[in-house]
C-alpha atoms as one frame of an Amber mdcrd trajectory, in Angstrom:
protein
   0.000   0.000   0.000   1.355   3.527  -0.794   2.559   5.798   1.952  -0.211
   6.898   4.252  -1.922  10.203   3.613  -4.105  12.205   5.942  -7.323  13.908
   4.783  -6.547  17.539   3.956  -9.336  19.035   6.088 -11.176  18.169   9.303
 -14.066  15.838   8.694 -17.207  14.745  10.483 -17.690  11.080  11.262 -20.883
   9.595  12.695 -20.421   6.248  14.435 -23.580   4.188  14.806 -22.840   1.877
  17.698 -24.391  -1.470  18.479 -23.607  -0.657  22.112 -21.971   2.250  23.911
 -18.204   1.672  24.101 -16.985  -0.232  27.157 -13.214  -0.593  26.633 -12.736
  -2.158  30.073 -15.428  -4.776  29.418 -14.627  -6.120  25.966 -12.096  -6.105
  23.161 -14.780  -4.665  20.891 -15.116  -1.665  23.205 -11.356  -1.143  23.237
 -11.226  -1.410  19.429 -13.972   1.172  19.039 -12.222   3.554  21.403  -9.055
   3.261  19.313 -11.014   4.506  16.276 -12.370   7.419  18.297  -8.868   8.349
  19.450  -7.537   8.140  15.909 -10.215  10.393  14.421  -9.941  12.826  17.325
  -6.200  13.113  16.739  -6.937  14.050  13.121  -9.092  16.949  14.310 -12.317
  15.365  13.109 -15.742  16.067  14.582 -17.033  12.823  16.092 -20.634  11.908
  16.850 -21.441   8.593  18.491 -25.058   7.466  18.201 -26.636   4.265  19.450
 -30.094   2.782  20.032 -28.712   0.703  22.924 -29.368   1.309  26.595 -26.497
   2.731  28.634 -24.189   0.071  30.063 -22.837   0.056  33.596 -19.235   0.422
  32.425 -19.554   2.738  29.415 -16.561   4.916  28.641 -16.489   8.643  29.262
 -16.035  10.021  25.741 -15.735  13.663  26.771 -11.901  13.715  26.562 -12.302
  13.228  22.816 -15.081  15.824  22.477 -17.503  13.204  21.217 -21.121  14.215
  20.855 -23.283  11.344  22.137 -26.783  10.909  20.761 -29.458   8.338  21.544
 -31.286   7.197  18.414 -34.322   4.998  17.885 -34.943   2.022  15.656 -37.664
   2.258  13.011 -38.126   5.983  13.493 -38.064   8.575  10.706 -36.586  11.138
  13.102 -33.225   9.517  12.371 -33.499  10.547   8.713 -33.830  14.218   9.597
 -31.099  14.007  12.205 -28.503  12.291  10.005 -29.199  14.713   7.151 -28.550
  17.639   9.507 -25.268  16.063  10.602 -23.944  16.025   7.025 -21.234  13.463
   7.842 -18.342  12.758   5.514 -18.063   9.229   6.939 -20.524   6.916   8.686
 -19.095   3.948  10.575 -21.494   1.098  11.347 -20.494  -0.867  14.445 -21.341
  -4.430  13.379 -23.539  -5.449  10.492 -26.791  -5.268  12.442 -26.478  -1.483
  12.562 -25.954  -1.327   8.804 -29.070  -3.446   8.318 -31.097  -1.053  10.451
 -29.700   2.294   9.386 -27.779   1.767   6.135 -30.668   2.562   3.807 -31.506
   5.670   5.802 -27.913   6.900   5.657 -27.672   6.289   1.915 -30.947   8.081
   1.273 -30.155  11.128   3.442 -26.375  11.331   2.874 -25.556   9.630  -0.438
 -22.029  11.053  -0.594 -20.989   9.871   2.867 -18.487   7.024   2.940 -20.113
   3.985   4.538 -17.724   1.951   6.677 -18.502  -1.321   8.413 -16.535  -2.568
  11.404 -17.383  -6.241  11.853 -15.456  -6.562  15.171 -15.416 -10.271  14.399
 -17.213 -12.300  11.769 -20.398 -13.124  13.630 -21.429 -15.865  11.215 -18.069
 -17.596  11.697 -18.369 -17.476  15.471 -21.919 -18.841  15.333 -20.978 -21.611
  12.887 -18.162 -22.764  15.166 -20.513 -22.674  18.144 -23.011 -24.930  16.387
 -20.239 -27.271  15.193 -18.885 -27.508  18.738 -22.311 -28.342  20.137 -22.645
 -31.216  17.673 -19.202 -32.517  18.603 -19.934 -32.409  22.312 -23.173 -34.324
  21.832 -21.062 -37.192  20.563 -17.818 -36.929  22.518 -18.961 -35.108  25.684
 -15.494 -33.846  26.632 -12.763 -33.639  23.998 -12.860 -31.268  21.033 -11.442
 -31.794  17.557 -10.335 -28.323  16.509  -9.480 -29.374  12.940 -12.943 -28.890
  11.363 -13.360 -25.652  13.331 -10.309 -24.262  11.527 -10.551 -25.745   8.012
 -11.882 -23.104   5.623 -13.502 -25.641   3.269 -15.487 -27.091   6.156 -16.349
 -23.672   7.541 -17.562 -22.421   4.165 -19.756 -25.488   3.692 -21.267 -24.946
   7.142 -21.607 -21.163   6.951 -22.805 -20.542   3.406 -26.380 -21.878   3.793
 -26.991 -19.970   7.031 -29.169 -16.911   7.315 -26.578 -15.190   9.500 -23.757
 -15.551   6.950 -25.964 -14.388   4.111 -27.080 -11.328   6.065 -23.582 -10.448
   7.259 -21.846 -10.835   3.904 -24.626  -8.947   2.128 -23.994  -6.083   4.564
 -20.279  -6.204   3.714 -21.097  -5.888   0.017 -23.425  -2.942   0.641 -20.744
  -0.880   2.383 -17.897   0.997   0.735 -15.261  -0.558   2.960 -15.336  -3.211
   5.684 -12.706  -3.320   8.428 -11.626  -6.871   9.269  -9.790  -7.372  12.537
  -8.495 -10.817  11.504  -6.609 -11.582   8.298  -7.879 -15.171   8.551 -11.448
 -13.912   8.234 -10.407 -11.626   5.392  -9.058 -14.643   3.474 -12.225 -16.605
   4.206 -14.303 -13.818   2.667 -12.145 -13.302  -0.412 -11.168 -16.900  -1.191
 -14.439 -18.642  -0.350 -17.242 -16.078  -0.382 -15.727 -14.180  -3.348 -15.922
 -10.774  -1.695 -13.718  -8.382  -3.748 -10.504  -7.610  -1.908 -10.960  -3.860
  -2.484 -14.102  -3.998  -0.327 -12.086  -5.140   2.685  -9.255  -3.871   4.838
  -7.249  -5.736   7.444  -7.486  -3.499  10.510  -6.327  -5.253  13.700  -6.136
  -3.629  17.106  -4.428  -0.253  17.165  -2.642  -0.381  20.489  -2.137   2.790
  22.464   1.447   2.177  23.562   1.091   4.726  26.351  -1.333   2.288  27.968
   1.009  -0.658  27.657   2.493  -2.046  30.813   5.837  -0.575  31.908   9.061
  -2.520  31.615   9.043  -2.816  35.386   6.071  -5.208  35.353   6.245  -7.783
  38.158   8.755 -10.598  37.776   8.004 -14.311  37.820   8.784 -14.439  41.535
   6.525 -11.474  42.322   3.499 -12.941  40.553   1.139 -15.633  41.727  -1.940
 -17.548  40.639  -3.720 -17.916  37.309  -6.111 -15.429  35.737  -8.876 -15.737
  33.181 -10.788 -12.706  31.954 -13.636 -11.964  29.562 -17.101 -10.460  29.350
 -19.586 -13.055  30.604 -22.142 -11.947  28.019 -19.849 -13.256  25.269 -20.729
 -16.919  24.687 -17.161 -18.154  23.969 -15.998 -16.733  27.310 -18.748 -18.456
  29.261 -18.015 -21.745  27.527 -14.328 -21.360  28.445 -15.201 -20.767  32.112
 -17.303 -23.915  32.200 -14.546 -25.967  30.553 -12.081 -24.612  33.080 -14.327
 -25.376  36.021 -15.397 -28.846  34.981 -12.338 -30.315  33.273  -9.155 -28.243
  33.200  -8.806 -26.601  36.597  -9.168 -29.864  38.575  -6.110 -31.196  36.713
  -4.103 -28.030  37.363  -5.143 -27.938  40.999  -4.094 -31.544  41.493  -0.572
 -30.653  40.347  -0.528 -27.278  42.146  -2.595 -27.642  45.341  -1.888 -24.087
  46.517  -2.581 -22.326  43.217  -5.674 -20.228  42.620  -7.595 -19.305  39.482
  -9.169 -15.844  39.471 -11.979 -15.366  36.939 -12.711 -11.770  35.955 -15.287
 -10.346  33.571 -18.059  -7.814  33.189 -21.696  -8.699  33.823 -21.344 -12.056
  35.626 -24.773 -13.745  35.880 -25.801 -15.756  38.958 -24.906 -19.003  37.175
 -21.320 -17.696  36.972 -21.004 -16.435  40.538 -22.453 -19.747  41.705 -19.284
 -21.407  40.396 -17.165 -19.598  42.988 -15.466 -22.308  45.074 -12.633 -21.072
  47.314 -11.832 -24.469  48.740 -10.742 -25.646  45.292  -8.997 -22.366  44.498
 -11.626 -21.349  41.924 -12.605 -17.700  42.455 -15.184 -15.871  40.346 -14.228
 -12.224  40.896 -16.456 -10.490  38.344 -15.712  -6.961  37.178 -12.087  -5.804
  37.192 -11.473  -2.075  37.516  -8.145  -2.545  35.751  -7.613  -5.530  33.468
  -3.944  -4.568  33.191  -3.476  -4.751  36.947  -5.007  -8.186  37.436  -3.208
  -9.608  34.383   0.137  -8.099  35.427  -0.052  -9.627  38.879  -0.931 -13.105
  37.621   1.771 -15.535  36.623  -0.198 -17.163  33.785  -3.314 -16.169  31.841
  -5.422 -19.086  30.734  -7.982 -18.781  27.917  -9.304 -22.194  26.783 -11.524
 -20.903  23.963 -13.287 -23.704  22.102 -15.008 -21.436  19.558 -15.041 -17.804
  18.552 -13.825 -15.413  15.868 -11.833 -12.219  15.488  -8.846 -11.436  17.697
  -8.928 -12.165  21.402  -8.306  -8.976  23.359  -7.479 -10.869  26.547  -4.514
 -12.529  24.839  -3.304  -9.227  23.452  -3.601  -7.743  26.946  -1.540 -10.623
  28.291   1.235  -9.816  25.821   1.103  -6.112  26.649   1.517  -6.954  30.320
   4.262  -9.509  29.861   2.083 -12.380  31.054   2.505 -15.737  29.283  -0.768
 -17.322  28.239  -2.180 -20.748  27.530  -4.908 -20.989  24.925  -6.217 -23.045
  21.992  -5.834 -22.923  18.202  -9.016 -20.837  18.146  -7.498 -18.379  20.618
  -4.396 -17.610  18.549  -6.192 -17.271  15.212  -5.347 -14.013  13.481  -2.586
 -13.228  15.975   0.418 -15.271  14.836   1.934 -16.520  11.623   5.596 -17.464
  11.874   6.067 -16.042  15.371   6.217 -18.422  18.299   3.386 -18.039  20.802
   4.307 -16.381  24.137   3.072 -19.300  26.172   1.450 -22.482  24.926  -1.264
 -23.629  22.528  -3.187 -26.711  23.613  -5.636 -28.756  21.600  -6.967 -30.801
  24.517  -7.781 -30.295  28.168  -4.781 -32.394  29.214  -2.406 -30.410  26.997
  -3.770 -27.103  28.294  -3.486 -28.180  31.915   0.034 -29.577  31.481   1.275
 -26.442  29.709  -0.273 -24.211  32.362   1.452 -26.150  35.134   4.834 -26.033
  33.411   4.633 -22.275  32.776   3.621 -21.717  36.376   6.382 -23.830  37.889
   9.323 -23.327  35.529  10.803 -19.817  35.560  13.008 -20.496  32.508  10.033
 -21.625  30.429   8.067 -18.627  31.643  10.811 -16.136  30.768  11.262 -17.648
  27.316   7.531 -17.298  26.677   7.506 -13.719  27.925  10.370 -12.802  25.576
   8.226 -13.661  22.550   5.616 -10.972  23.107   7.340  -8.016  21.451   7.777
  -9.711  18.079   4.023 -10.289  17.804   3.138  -6.803  19.000   5.519  -5.234
  16.481   4.459  -7.445  13.585   0.708  -7.651  14.041  -0.236  -4.567  15.988
   1.907  -1.774  14.558  -0.227   1.213  15.454   1.383   3.723  13.112   1.093
   1.365  10.152  -2.502   0.316  10.855  -3.705   3.864  11.440  -1.886   5.157
   8.380  -3.376   2.502   6.106  -6.910   3.323   7.245  -6.428   7.071   6.785
  -4.920   6.492   3.343  -7.949   4.515   2.130 -10.382   7.030   3.602  -8.525
   9.879   1.941  -8.824   8.090  -1.405 -12.553   7.591  -0.991 -13.119  11.230
  -0.071 -12.459  11.981  -3.716 -15.973  11.855  -5.207 -14.792  10.478  -8.544
 -12.859   7.708  -6.835 -15.833   6.842  -4.594 -18.212   6.817  -7.557 -15.965
   4.446  -9.504 -15.440   2.276  -6.439 -19.186   1.907  -6.018 -19.685   1.304
  -9.730 -17.191  -1.553  -9.616 -19.159  -3.126  -6.767 -22.201  -4.100  -8.835
 -23.197  -6.908  -6.471 -23.342  -4.305  -3.707 -25.553  -2.093  -5.851 -28.009
  -4.938  -6.418 -28.076  -5.870  -2.760 -28.641  -2.265  -1.700 -31.487  -1.905
  -4.172 -33.401  -4.948  -2.972 -32.474  -4.774   0.717 -33.160  -1.072   1.067
 -36.572  -1.348  -0.521 -37.689  -4.247   1.650 -36.110  -2.819   4.791 -37.555
   0.619   4.158 -41.103  -0.691   3.798 -40.766  -2.999   6.796 -39.368  -0.192
   8.943 -42.101   2.210   7.867 -44.726  -0.433   8.672 -43.240  -0.957  12.147
 -43.095   2.792  12.724 -46.740   3.213  11.706 -47.724   0.261  13.919 -45.867
   1.755  16.882 -47.704   5.048  16.495 -51.058   3.247  16.659 -50.170   1.231
  19.786
């Protein structure tokens, strides 16, 4: 890609959020905040709008001068509001927001660049979840990760599903879709035939000022295991159950004094009920500082059996110099030729054994810790990732370029025509119905 270029004048971006950003609750929240910081640093005007209710841990966006607006679904007031905003760019946070508001944005602001941030490929995550459920019905305990990773198998499973068809149609309808994982980008281009120019690999843009200092605790100063993740995210809850039922008992048998501290936003009663101090299994819930709890732990353990995107907890572990144990699903999109800073296990026994070795053996632990910087530099180069995004946006701000780009995306034109008509009439019917009730 050519050298990055910054738009020549301040712009206005409207972000339509699926939820209000919670960077301390989820990787998606952190990723969204990195976009806000980037656009703020360019001098852009930023408006964040969402139909969601306010979360308990939502970020304070005032340091970035973000205007926050509550919007409603199936309400024509949005059309007037978005037209008054006159945005240069509209960023849809996940495809569901494009489905709801994309036709309204195109109708009111036809010249605005329409970006989609998938966060992760929802249809991939759901397909893996369903495949895992079928496996567990037969095997009960062990998981074969091979079919969950093979693109041929995934395509065969995903392509007939309503969720994949909706999500990929949304990708076609937008001018550019930001993909956090290059694995998912290849799945879309090589199997679903999405044109490469419709996609951009945009992994986490790490704020290095937030990274842990070099004086992070040593192996001797740390103790216990940590696992962290929003309990509302199905892969995280599945990982907690696998830990509780199968993996932690094996670790605890080898390390009778060790403890596992489970952190995450929005723990339901079924999660807190798993708290069992006598076996060293502690469900802590919300962590004010993920960095602090990860830094003080000796090993982070993330036995993810399904999922998609990039796992923020594993990136946080690297930033804090904490070796981690995970699965082939966990490392997807994060490594290529680089060695993992910890261990990758494909079975409960392998995960438990690797966790015990990292915990007990300082030399193994230090070797794992030394691998973090190579991955951070290679995969999460902030300057490079930000520059590439600004370069593509600057290209699309040229009306002739944007017009040709849209003309080349004929499939997107067809999908917008049919989707927008059906969605418009359905939305107007719901709005009229709501007024009568």
